[in-house]
JSON list of C-alpha atoms in Angstrom, two decimals:
[
{"chain": "A", "resi": 1, "resn": "MET", "atom": "CA", "xyz": [-17.21, -3.34, 47.71]},
{"chain": "A", "resi": 2, "resn": "LYS", "atom": "CA", "xyz": [-17.98, -0.88, 44.83]},
{"chain": "A", "resi": 3, "resn": "ILE", "atom": "CA", "xyz": [-15.79, -2.92, 42.48]},
{"chain": "A", "resi": 4, "resn": "LEU", "atom": "CA", "xyz": [-17.60, -6.12, 43.39]},
{"chain": "A", "resi": 5, "resn": "PHE", "atom": "CA", "xyz": [-20.96, -4.42, 43.03]},
{"chain": "A", "resi": 6, "resn": "TYR", "atom": "CA", "xyz": [-20.10, -3.22, 39.51]},
{"chain": "A", "resi": 7, "resn": "ILE", "atom": "CA", "xyz": [-18.76, -6.70, 38.53]},
{"chain": "A", "resi": 8, "resn": "ILE", "atom": "CA", "xyz": [-22.04, -8.26, 39.69]},
{"chain": "A", "resi": 9, "resn": "LEU", "atom": "CA", "xyz": [-24.05, -5.60, 37.86]},
{"chain": "A", "resi": 10, "resn": "ILE", "atom": "CA", "xyz": [-22.09, -6.13, 34.65]},
{"chain": "A", "resi": 11, "resn": "PHE", "atom": "CA", "xyz": [-22.43, -9.86, 34.89]},
{"chain": "A", "resi": 12, "resn": "ILE", "atom": "CA", "xyz": [-26.28, -9.58, 35.39]},
{"chain": "A", "resi": 13, "resn": "SER", "atom": "CA", "xyz": [-26.61, -7.20, 32.49]},
{"chain": "A", "resi": 14, "resn": "LEU", "atom": "CA", "xyz": [-24.61, -9.52, 30.15]},
{"chain": "A", "resi": 15, "resn": "ILE", "atom": "CA", "xyz": [-27.00, -12.38, 31.10]},
{"chain": "A", "resi": 16, "resn": "ILE", "atom": "CA", "xyz": [-30.01, -10.20, 30.39]},
{"chain": "A", "resi": 17, "resn": "LEU", "atom": "CA", "xyz": [-28.62, -9.07, 27.00]},
{"chain": "A", "resi": 18, "resn": "TYR", "atom": "CA", "xyz": [-27.22, -12.48, 26.01]},
{"chain": "A", "resi": 19, "resn": "GLY", "atom": "CA", "xyz": [-30.01, -14.87, 27.10]},
{"chain": "A", "resi": 20, "resn": "ILE", "atom": "CA", "xyz": [-33.05, -13.41, 28.71]},
{"chain": "A", "resi": 21, "resn": "ILE", "atom": "CA", "xyz": [-33.90, -10.85, 26.06]},
{"chain": "A", "resi": 22, "resn": "PRO", "atom": "CA", "xyz": [-33.77, -13.39, 23.10]},
{"chain": "A", "resi": 23, "resn": "THR", "atom": "CA", "xyz": [-35.73, -15.85, 25.20]},
{"chain": "A", "resi": 24, "resn": "TYR", "atom": "CA", "xyz": [-38.63, -13.51, 25.74]},
{"chain": "A", "resi": 25, "resn": "VAL", "atom": "CA", "xyz": [-38.40, -12.34, 22.12]},
{"chain": "A", "resi": 26, "resn": "TYR", "atom": "CA", "xyz": [-39.14, -15.82, 20.96]},
{"chain": "A", "resi": 27, "resn": "LYS", "atom": "CA", "xyz": [-41.82, -16.43, 23.58]},
{"chain": "A", "resi": 28, "resn": "ILE", "atom": "CA", "xyz": [-43.64, -13.31, 22.47]},
{"chain": "A", "resi": 29, "resn": "LYS", "atom": "CA", "xyz": [-43.15, -14.33, 18.84]},
{"chain": "A", "resi": 30, "resn": "HIS", "atom": "CA", "xyz": [-44.68, -17.75, 19.64]},
{"chain": "A", "resi": 31, "resn": "LYS", "atom": "CA", "xyz": [-47.81, -16.17, 21.28]},
{"chain": "A", "resi": 32, "resn": "ILE", "atom": "CA", "xyz": [-48.32, -13.87, 18.28]},
{"chain": "A", "resi": 33, "resn": "GLU", "atom": "CA", "xyz": [-47.97, -16.77, 15.85]},
{"chain": "A", "resi": 34, "resn": "LYS", "atom": "CA", "xyz": [-50.50, -18.77, 17.91]},
{"chain": "A", "resi": 35, "resn": "LYS", "atom": "CA", "xyz": [-53.07, -15.99, 17.70]},
{"chain": "A", "resi": 36, "resn": "ASN", "atom": "CA", "xyz": [-52.69, -15.85, 13.93]},
{"chain": "A", "resi": 37, "resn": "ILE", "atom": "CA", "xyz": [-53.42, -19.69, 13.49]},
{"chain": "A", "resi": 38, "resn": "THR", "atom": "CA", "xyz": [-56.59, -20.33, 11.55]},
{"chain": "A", "resi": 39, "resn": "ASN", "atom": "CA", "xyz": [-59.02, -22.51, 13.45]},
{"chain": "A", "resi": 40, "resn": "ASN", "atom": "CA", "xyz": [-59.19, -25.53, 11.05]},
{"chain": "A", "resi": 41, "resn": "GLY", "atom": "CA", "xyz": [-60.35, -28.28, 13.26]},
{"chain": "A", "resi": 42, "resn": "LYS", "atom": "CA", "xyz": [-59.67, -29.88, 16.66]},
{"chain": "A", "resi": 43, "resn": "ASN", "atom": "CA", "xyz": [-55.93, -30.27, 16.35]},
{"chain": "A", "resi": 44, "resn": "ILE", "atom": "CA", "xyz": [-53.37, -30.77, 19.13]},
{"chain": "A", "resi": 45, "resn": "TYR", "atom": "CA", "xyz": [-49.64, -31.32, 19.01]},
{"chain": "A", "resi": 46, "resn": "LEU", "atom": "CA", "xyz": [-48.24, -33.86, 21.49]},
{"chain": "A", "resi": 47, "resn": "THR", "atom": "CA", "xyz": [-44.44, -33.28, 22.03]},
{"chain": "A", "resi": 48, "resn": "PHE", "atom": "CA", "xyz": [-41.95, -34.92, 24.41]},
{"chain": "A", "resi": 49, "resn": "ASP", "atom": "CA", "xyz": [-38.63, -33.55, 25.60]},
{"chain": "A", "resi": 50, "resn": "ASP", "atom": "CA", "xyz": [-35.54, -34.91, 27.37]},
{"chain": "A", "resi": 51, "resn": "GLY", "atom": "CA", "xyz": [-35.37, -38.43, 25.85]},
{"chain": "A", "resi": 52, "resn": "PRO", "atom": "CA", "xyz": [-34.89, -40.93, 24.54]},
{"chain": "A", "resi": 53, "resn": "ASP", "atom": "CA", "xyz": [-34.88, -43.00, 27.62]},
{"chain": "A", "resi": 54, "resn": "PRO", "atom": "CA", "xyz": [-34.26, -46.68, 27.13]},
{"chain": "A", "resi": 55, "resn": "LYS", "atom": "CA", "xyz": [-37.03, -47.64, 29.53]},
{"chain": "A", "resi": 56, "resn": "TYR", "atom": "CA", "xyz": [-39.77, -45.00, 29.31]},
{"chain": "A", "resi": 57, "resn": "THR", "atom": "CA", "xyz": [-39.55, -44.01, 25.66]},
{"chain": "A", "resi": 58, "resn": "LEU", "atom": "CA", "xyz": [-40.21, -47.50, 24.52]},
{"chain": "A", "resi": 59, "resn": "GLU", "atom": "CA", "xyz": [-43.19, -47.76, 26.78]},
{"chain": "A", "resi": 60, "resn": "LEU", "atom": "CA", "xyz": [-44.51, -44.42, 25.49]},
{"chain": "A", "resi": 61, "resn": "LEU", "atom": "CA", "xyz": [-44.03, -45.50, 21.91]},
{"chain": "A", "resi": 62, "resn": "ASP", "atom": "CA", "xyz": [-46.08, -48.61, 22.66]},
{"chain": "A", "resi": 63, "resn": "ILE", "atom": "CA", "xyz": [-49.00, -46.48, 23.95]},
{"chain": "A", "resi": 64, "resn": "LEU", "atom": "CA", "xyz": [-48.86, -44.05, 21.00]},
{"chain": "A", "resi": 65, "resn": "LYS", "atom": "CA", "xyz": [-48.85, -47.04, 18.59]},
{"chain": "A", "resi": 66, "resn": "GLU", "atom": "CA", "xyz": [-51.75, -48.57, 20.43]},
{"chain": "A", "resi": 67, "resn": "ASN", "atom": "CA", "xyz": [-53.79, -45.38, 20.10]},
{"chain": "A", "resi": 68, "resn": "ASP", "atom": "CA", "xyz": [-52.52, -44.75, 16.49]},
{"chain": "A", "resi": 69, "resn": "ILE", "atom": "CA", "xyz": [-51.19, -41.35, 17.41]},
{"chain": "A", "resi": 70, "resn": "LYS", "atom": "CA", "xyz": [-48.05, -39.59, 15.95]},
{"chain": "A", "resi": 71, "resn": "ALA", "atom": "CA", "xyz": [-46.09, -37.27, 18.27]},
{"chain": "A", "resi": 72, "resn": "SER", "atom": "CA", "xyz": [-43.00, -35.13, 18.16]},
{"chain": "A", "resi": 73, "resn": "PHE", "atom": "CA", "xyz": [-39.86, -35.93, 20.13]},
{"chain": "A", "resi": 74, "resn": "PHE", "atom": "CA", "xyz": [-37.23, -33.25, 20.96]},
{"chain": "A", "resi": 75, "resn": "VAL", "atom": "CA", "xyz": [-34.35, -35.49, 21.83]},
{"chain": "A", "resi": 76, "resn": "VAL", "atom": "CA", "xyz": [-31.15, -34.68, 23.72]},
{"chain": "A", "resi": 77, "resn": "GLY", "atom": "CA", "xyz": [-28.25, -35.48, 21.39]},
{"chain": "A", "resi": 78, "resn": "GLU", "atom": "CA", "xyz": [-26.15, -37.47, 23.78]},
{"chain": "A", "resi": 79, "resn": "PHE", "atom": "CA", "xyz": [-29.16, -39.69, 24.71]},
{"chain": "A", "resi": 80, "resn": "ALA", "atom": "CA", "xyz": [-30.05, -40.12, 21.14]},
{"chain": "A", "resi": 81, "resn": "LYS", "atom": "CA", "xyz": [-26.48, -41.19, 20.24]},
{"chain": "A", "resi": 82, "resn": "ASN", "atom": "CA", "xyz": [-26.64, -43.88, 22.98]},
{"chain": "A", "resi": 83, "resn": "ASN", "atom": "CA", "xyz": [-30.05, -45.13, 21.86]},
{"chain": "A", "resi": 84, "resn": "PRO", "atom": "CA", "xyz": [-30.02, -45.39, 18.09]},
{"chain": "A", "resi": 85, "resn": "ASP", "atom": "CA", "xyz": [-32.54, -48.14, 17.93]},
{"chain": "A", "resi": 86, "resn": "ILE", "atom": "CA", "xyz": [-35.16, -46.02, 19.66]},
{"chain": "A", "resi": 87, "resn": "ILE", "atom": "CA", "xyz": [-34.57, -43.16, 17.14]},
{"chain": "A", "resi": 88, "resn": "LYS", "atom": "CA", "xyz": [-34.94, -45.75, 14.37]},
{"chain": "A", "resi": 89, "resn": "ARG", "atom": "CA", "xyz": [-38.29, -46.92, 15.82]},
{"chain": "A", "resi": 90, "resn": "MET", "atom": "CA", "xyz": [-39.54, -43.30, 16.09]},
{"chain": "A", "resi": 91, "resn": "GLN", "atom": "CA", "xyz": [-38.84, -42.77, 12.41]},
{"chain": "A", "resi": 92, "resn": "GLU", "atom": "CA", "xyz": [-40.28, -46.14, 11.35]},
{"chain": "A", "resi": 93, "resn": "GLU", "atom": "CA", "xyz": [-43.53, -45.36, 13.32]},
{"chain": "A", "resi": 94, "resn": "GLY", "atom": "CA", "xyz": [-43.94, -41.85, 11.68]},
{"chain": "A", "resi": 95, "resn": "HIS", "atom": "CA", "xyz": [-42.99, -39.63, 14.59]},
{"chain": "A", "resi": 96, "resn": "LYS", "atom": "CA", "xyz": [-41.25, -36.27, 14.16]},
{"chain": "A", "resi": 97, "resn": "ILE", "atom": "CA", "xyz": [-37.81, -35.91, 15.69]},
{"chain": "A", "resi": 98, "resn": "GLY", "atom": "CA", "xyz": [-36.36, -32.56, 16.68]},
{"chain": "A", "resi": 99, "resn": "LEU", "atom": "CA", "xyz": [-33.22, -31.45, 18.54]},
{"chain": "A", "resi": 100, "resn": "HIS", "atom": "CA", "xyz": [-33.20, -30.55, 22.20]},
{"chain": "A", "resi": 101, "resn": "TRP", "atom": "CA", "xyz": [-29.46, -29.62, 22.09]},
{"chain": "A", "resi": 102, "resn": "TYR", "atom": "CA", "xyz": [-26.62, -32.21, 22.63]},
{"chain": "A", "resi": 103, "resn": "GLU", "atom": "CA", "xyz": [-26.46, -31.70, 26.35]},
{"chain": "A", "resi": 104, "resn": "HIS", "atom": "CA", "xyz": [-29.42, -30.56, 28.51]},
{"chain": "A", "resi": 105, "resn": "LYS", "atom": "CA", "xyz": [-27.89, -27.18, 29.48]},
{"chain": "A", "resi": 106, "resn": "SER", "atom": "CA", "xyz": [-29.29, -23.73, 29.97]},
{"chain": "A", "resi": 107, "resn": "ALA", "atom": "CA", "xyz": [-28.60, -21.37, 27.09]},
{"chain": "A", "resi": 108, "resn": "LEU", "atom": "CA", "xyz": [-28.48, -18.47, 29.56]},
{"chain": "A", "resi": 109, "resn": "ILE", "atom": "CA", "xyz": [-25.08, -19.67, 31.00]},
{"chain": "A", "resi": 110, "resn": "GLN", "atom": "CA", "xyz": [-23.59, -21.26, 27.82]},
{"chain": "A", "resi": 111, "resn": "HIS", "atom": "CA", "xyz": [-20.77, -19.04, 26.43]},
{"chain": "A", "resi": 112, "resn": "PRO", "atom": "CA", "xyz": [-20.68, -18.71, 22.56]},
{"chain": "A", "resi": 113, "resn": "LEU", "atom": "CA", "xyz": [-18.12, -21.45, 21.96]},
{"chain": "A", "resi": 114, "resn": "LYS", "atom": "CA", "xyz": [-19.90, -23.95, 24.16]},
{"chain": "A", "resi": 115, "resn": "THR", "atom": "CA", "xyz": [-23.17, -23.01, 22.56]},
{"chain": "A", "resi": 116, "resn": "LYS", "atom": "CA", "xyz": [-21.72, -23.65, 19.05]},
{"chain": "A", "resi": 117, "resn": "THR", "atom": "CA", "xyz": [-20.17, -26.95, 20.15]},
{"chain": "A", "resi": 118, "resn": "ASN", "atom": "CA", "xyz": [-23.39, -28.12, 21.83]},
{"chain": "A", "resi": 119, "resn": "PHE", "atom": "CA", "xyz": [-25.42, -27.18, 18.84]},
{"chain": "A", "resi": 120, "resn": "GLN", "atom": "CA", "xyz": [-23.21, -28.68, 16.14]},
{"chain": "A", "resi": 121, "resn": "LYS", "atom": "CA", "xyz": [-22.79, -31.97, 18.08]},
{"chain": "A", "resi": 122, "resn": "GLY", "atom": "CA", "xyz": [-26.55, -32.27, 18.34]},
{"chain": "A", "resi": 123, "resn": "ILE", "atom": "CA", "xyz": [-27.05, -31.62, 14.61]},
{"chain": "A", "resi": 124, "resn": "ASN", "atom": "CA", "xyz": [-24.30, -34.08, 13.64]},
{"chain": "A", "resi": 125, "resn": "THR", "atom": "CA", "xyz": [-25.76, -36.73, 15.88]},
{"chain": "A", "resi": 126, "resn": "LEU", "atom": "CA", "xyz": [-29.19, -36.42, 14.35]},
{"chain": "A", "resi": 127, "resn": "ASN", "atom": "CA", "xyz": [-27.64, -36.38, 10.81]},
{"chain": "A", "resi": 128, "resn": "ASN", "atom": "CA", "xyz": [-25.70, -39.52, 11.65]},
{"chain": "A", "resi": 129, "resn": "LEU", "atom": "CA", "xyz": [-28.92, -41.18, 12.78]},
{"chain": "A", "resi": 130, "resn": "GLY", "atom": "CA", "xyz": [-30.64, -40.36, 9.51]},
{"chain": "A", "resi": 131, "resn": "VAL", "atom": "CA", "xyz": [-32.94, -37.76, 10.93]},
{"chain": "A", "resi": 132, "resn": "LYS", "atom": "CA", "xyz": [-34.02, -35.39, 8.18]},
{"chain": "A", "resi": 133, "resn": "ASP", "atom": "CA", "xyz": [-35.48, -31.90, 8.52]},
{"chain": "A", "resi": 134, "resn": "PRO", "atom": "CA", "xyz": [-35.26, -31.70, 12.39]},
{"chain": "A", "resi": 135, "resn": "SER", "atom": "CA", "xyz": [-36.97, -28.92, 14.25]},
{"chain": "A", "resi": 136, "resn": "PHE", "atom": "CA", "xyz": [-35.63, -27.34, 17.44]},
{"chain": "A", "resi": 137, "resn": "ARG", "atom": "CA", "xyz": [-36.63, -26.66, 21.06]},
{"chain": "A", "resi": 138, "resn": "PRO", "atom": "CA", "xyz": [-33.91, -25.47, 23.48]},
{"chain": "A", "resi": 139, "resn": "PRO", "atom": "CA", "xyz": [-33.89, -26.79, 27.04]},
{"chain": "A", "resi": 140, "resn": "TRP", "atom": "CA", "xyz": [-36.35, -24.80, 29.23]},
{"chain": "A", "resi": 141, "resn": "GLY", "atom": "CA", "xyz": [-37.16, -22.77, 26.13]},
{"chain": "A", "resi": 142, "resn": "GLN", "atom": "CA", "xyz": [-34.15, -20.60, 26.66]},
{"chain": "A", "resi": 143, "resn": "PHE", "atom": "CA", "xyz": [-32.28, -18.97, 23.83]},
{"chain": "A", "resi": 144, "resn": "ASN", "atom": "CA", "xyz": [-29.21, -16.98, 23.43]},
{"chain": "A", "resi": 145, "resn": "TRP", "atom": "CA", "xyz": [-28.13, -14.87, 20.46]},
{"chain": "A", "resi": 146, "resn": "VAL", "atom": "CA", "xyz": [-25.50, -17.41, 19.27]},
{"chain": "A", "resi": 147, "resn": "MET", "atom": "CA", "xyz": [-28.05, -20.21, 19.44]},
{"chain": "A", "resi": 148, "resn": "ILE", "atom": "CA", "xyz": [-30.46, -18.11, 17.28]},
{"chain": "A", "resi": 149, "resn": "TYR", "atom": "CA", "xyz": [-27.72, -17.43, 14.73]},
{"chain": "A", "resi": 150, "resn": "LEU", "atom": "CA", "xyz": [-26.91, -21.18, 14.45]},
{"chain": "A", "resi": 151, "resn": "MET", "atom": "CA", "xyz": [-30.58, -22.17, 14.38]},
{"chain": "A", "resi": 152, "resn": "LYS", "atom": "CA", "xyz": [-31.16, -19.93, 11.47]},
{"chain": "A", "resi": 153, "resn": "SER", "atom": "CA", "xyz": [-27.86, -21.03, 9.77]},
{"chain": "A", "resi": 154, "resn": "TYR", "atom": "CA", "xyz": [-29.07, -24.64, 9.90]},
{"chain": "A", "resi": 155, "resn": "ASN", "atom": "CA", "xyz": [-32.64, -23.62, 8.87]},
{"chain": "A", "resi": 156, "resn": "LEU", "atom": "CA", "xyz": [-34.19, -25.18, 11.95]},
{"chain": "A", "resi": 157, "resn": "LYS", "atom": "CA", "xyz": [-37.67, -24.06, 12.93]},
{"chain": "A", "resi": 158, "resn": "PRO", "atom": "CA", "xyz": [-38.04, -23.48, 16.77]},
{"chain": "A", "resi": 159, "resn": "PHE", "atom": "CA", "xyz": [-41.03, -24.81, 18.56]},
{"chain": "A", "resi": 160, "resn": "LEU", "atom": "CA", "xyz": [-42.02, -23.74, 22.12]},
{"chain": "A", "resi": 161, "resn": "TRP", "atom": "CA", "xyz": [-45.20, -24.80, 23.71]},
{"chain": "A", "resi": 162, "resn": "ASP", "atom": "CA", "xyz": [-48.66, -23.68, 24.92]},
{"chain": "A", "resi": 163, "resn": "VAL", "atom": "CA", "xyz": [-49.31, -26.24, 27.67]},
{"chain": "A", "resi": 164, "resn": "MET", "atom": "CA", "xyz": [-47.17, -28.00, 30.34]},
{"chain": "A", "resi": 165, "resn": "ALA", "atom": "CA", "xyz": [-48.39, -30.25, 33.14]},
{"chain": "A", "resi": 166, "resn": "GLU", "atom": "CA", "xyz": [-45.27, -29.87, 35.32]},
{"chain": "A", "resi": 167, "resn": "ASP", "atom": "CA", "xyz": [-44.83, -33.61, 34.87]},
{"chain": "A", "resi": 168, "resn": "TRP", "atom": "CA", "xyz": [-41.18, -33.58, 35.85]},
{"chain": "A", "resi": 169, "resn": "GLN", "atom": "CA", "xyz": [-41.92, -32.54, 39.48]},
{"chain": "A", "resi": 170, "resn": "LYS", "atom": "CA", "xyz": [-41.19, -34.84, 42.35]},
{"chain": "A", "resi": 171, "resn": "ASN", "atom": "CA", "xyz": [-44.44, -34.35, 44.24]},
{"chain": "A", "resi": 172, "resn": "THR", "atom": "CA", "xyz": [-46.86, -34.79, 41.29]},
{"chain": "A", "resi": 173, "resn": "THR", "atom": "CA", "xyz": [-48.94, -37.89, 40.45]},
{"chain": "A", "resi": 174, "resn": "SER", "atom": "CA", "xyz": [-50.43, -39.30, 37.21]},
{"chain": "A", "resi": 175, "resn": "GLU", "atom": "CA", "xyz": [-53.84, -38.12, 38.36]},
{"chain": "A", "resi": 176, "resn": "ILE", "atom": "CA", "xyz": [-52.63, -34.49, 38.84]},
{"chain": "A", "resi": 177, "resn": "ILE", "atom": "CA", "xyz": [-50.93, -34.62, 35.41]},
{"chain": "A", "resi": 178, "resn": "LYS", "atom": "CA", "xyz": [-54.06, -35.88, 33.73]},
{"chain": "A", "resi": 179, "resn": "ASN", "atom": "CA", "xyz": [-56.24, -33.35, 35.43]},
{"chain": "A", "resi": 180, "resn": "LYS", "atom": "CA", "xyz": [-53.98, -30.49, 34.42]},
{"chain": "A", "resi": 181, "resn": "LEU", "atom": "CA", "xyz": [-54.04, -31.65, 30.81]},
{"chain": "A", "resi": 182, "resn": "GLU", "atom": "CA", "xyz": [-57.79, -31.96, 30.84]},
{"chain": "A", "resi": 183, "resn": "LYS", "atom": "CA", "xyz": [-58.24, -28.44, 32.20]},
{"chain": "A", "resi": 184, "resn": "ARG", "atom": "CA", "xyz": [-55.51, -26.69, 30.22]},
{"chain": "A", "resi": 185, "resn": "VAL", "atom": "CA", "xyz": [-55.45, -28.23, 26.68]},
{"chain": "A", "resi": 186, "resn": "LYS", "atom": "CA", "xyz": [-57.60, -26.59, 23.93]},
{"chain": "A", "resi": 187, "resn": "ASN", "atom": "CA", "xyz": [-57.58, -26.49, 20.16]},
{"chain": "A", "resi": 188, "resn": "ASN", "atom": "CA", "xyz": [-54.30, -25.97, 18.29]},
{"chain": "A", "resi": 189, "resn": "ASP", "atom": "CA", "xyz": [-52.23, -26.29, 21.53]},
{"chain": "A", "resi": 190, "resn": "ILE", "atom": "CA", "xyz": [-48.70, -27.60, 21.50]},
{"chain": "A", "resi": 191, "resn": "ILE", "atom": "CA", "xyz": [-48.36, -29.86, 24.55]},
{"chain": "A", "resi": 192, "resn": "CYS", "atom": "CA", "xyz": [-44.99, -30.29, 26.18]},
{"chain": "A", "resi": 193, "resn": "LEU", "atom": "CA", "xyz": [-44.40, -33.47, 28.25]},
{"chain": "A", "resi": 194, "resn": "HIS", "atom": "CA", "xyz": [-41.29, -35.42, 29.07]},
{"chain": "A", "resi": 195, "resn": "ASP", "atom": "CA", "xyz": [-40.12, -39.00, 28.35]},
{"chain": "A", "resi": 196, "resn": "GLY", "atom": "CA", "xyz": [-36.75, -38.64, 29.99]},
{"chain": "A", "resi": 197, "resn": "ARG", "atom": "CA", "xyz": [-35.06, -37.16, 33.08]},
{"chain": "A", "resi": 198, "resn": "GLY", "atom": "CA", "xyz": [-37.35, -35.71, 35.80]},
{"chain": "A", "resi": 199, "resn": "ARG", "atom": "CA", "xyz": [-37.51, -36.49, 39.46]},
{"chain": "A", "resi": 200, "resn": "ASP", "atom": "CA", "xyz": [-38.08, -40.03, 40.85]},
{"chain": "A", "resi": 201, "resn": "ASP", "atom": "CA", "xyz": [-39.16, -41.72, 37.65]},
{"chain": "A", "resi": 202, "resn": "ALA", "atom": "CA", "xyz": [-41.23, -38.87, 36.56]},
{"chain": "A", "resi": 203, "resn": "PRO", "atom": "CA", "xyz": [-41.82, -40.14, 33.01]},
{"chain": "A", "resi": 204, "resn": "LYS", "atom": "CA", "xyz": [-43.57, -43.21, 34.43]},
{"chain": "A", "resi": 205, "resn": "ARG", "atom": "CA", "xyz": [-46.30, -40.88, 35.84]},
{"chain": "A", "resi": 206, "resn": "THR", "atom": "CA", "xyz": [-46.69, -39.04, 32.51]},
{"chain": "A", "resi": 207, "resn": "ILE", "atom": "CA", "xyz": [-47.13, -42.44, 30.77]},
{"chain": "A", "resi": 208, "resn": "GLU", "atom": "CA", "xyz": [-49.78, -43.49, 33.31]},
{"chain": "A", "resi": 209, "resn": "ALA", "atom": "CA", "xyz": [-51.72, -40.24, 32.77]},
{"chain": "A", "resi": 210, "resn": "LEU", "atom": "CA", "xyz": [-51.49, -40.60, 28.94]},
{"chain": "A", "resi": 211, "resn": "LYS", "atom": "CA", "xyz": [-52.99, -44.11, 29.21]},
{"chain": "A", "resi": 212, "resn": "GLU", "atom": "CA", "xyz": [-56.19, -42.52, 30.40]},
{"chain": "A", "resi": 213, "resn": "ILE", "atom": "CA", "xyz": [-56.30, -39.18, 28.61]},
{"chain": "A", "resi": 214, "resn": "LEU", "atom": "CA", "xyz": [-55.28, -40.20, 25.06]},
{"chain": "A", "resi": 215, "resn": "PRO", "atom": "CA", "xyz": [-58.38, -42.31, 24.36]},
{"chain": "A", "resi": 216, "resn": "LYS", "atom": "CA", "xyz": [-60.55, -39.61, 25.94]},
{"chain": "A", "resi": 217, "resn": "TRP", "atom": "CA", "xyz": [-59.11, -36.97, 23.60]},
{"chain": "A", "resi": 218, "resn": "LYS", "atom": "CA", "xyz": [-59.65, -39.12, 20.62]},
{"chain": "A", "resi": 219, "resn": "ASN", "atom": "CA", "xyz": [-63.27, -39.69, 21.61]},
{"chain": "A", "resi": 220, "resn": "GLU", "atom": "CA", "xyz": [-63.73, -35.94, 21.92]},
{"chain": "A", "resi": 221, "resn": "GLY", "atom": "CA", "xyz": [-62.60, -35.58, 18.26]},
{"chain": "A", "resi": 222, "resn": "TYR", "atom": "CA", "xyz": [-59.13, -34.30, 18.73]},
{"chain": "A", "resi": 223, "resn": "ILE", "atom": "CA", "xyz": [-56.67, -34.94, 15.80]},
{"chain": "A", "resi": 224, "resn": "PHE", "atom": "CA", "xyz": [-52.99, -35.41, 16.76]},
{"chain": "A", "resi": 225, "resn": "LYS", "atom": "CA", "xyz": [-50.49, -33.80, 14.48]},
{"chain": "A", "resi": 226, "resn": "THR", "atom": "CA", "xyz": [-46.69, -33.50, 14.60]},
{"chain": "A", "resi": 227, "resn": "THR", "atom": "CA", "xyz": [-44.72, -30.31, 14.46]},
{"chain": "A", "resi": 228, "resn": "GLY", "atom": "CA", "xyz": [-43.83, -31.20, 10.87]},
{"chain": "A", "resi": 229, "resn": "GLU", "atom": "CA", "xyz": [-47.42, -30.71, 9.94]}
]
């Protein structure tokens, strides 16, 4: 029993050192950087993770185009590879494209070799699709030290977020998502929503919420910027 206890203890300690500590380092760094931002107008940054999805991302792009809004998409490499036309449309319509790793996996449990493979495959996929100067957001905002080394090697700027609306949850509704966004979003916030994955067609509820809140935000004077700005 003692041997098993020590094995478990060592395993937990390795996870803390390898993934949890760098994750919190970057989350604290993000909060500090946010506090140092100069208030230069009513800017918000609309970002989407987990796509592209051949059904929902296209519908989302239609809504963004209708409202003349540019957004940032952190795409999963394997989904981007399977949907090159959607990536092309994002580029043509002026959206910013970033990497959300090749597979949607947690960095906390990805060993160094798998981390390197996942990262390089993602970068290569975006390069092959003509995406220039991508930014980076790891799944669930989780980092490990190998990921950080690779991120710096490729000169990728990481972007976390300030606001979520839990739009991936099974038991949420478009009205709940809209209400959360209305209550939580303030000037200079990075908003993280999802155009792919999620429970029970979750992106559909996000899109319905955006149909209502995007015109409202524009009427309130918010200016939508991308992470590239």
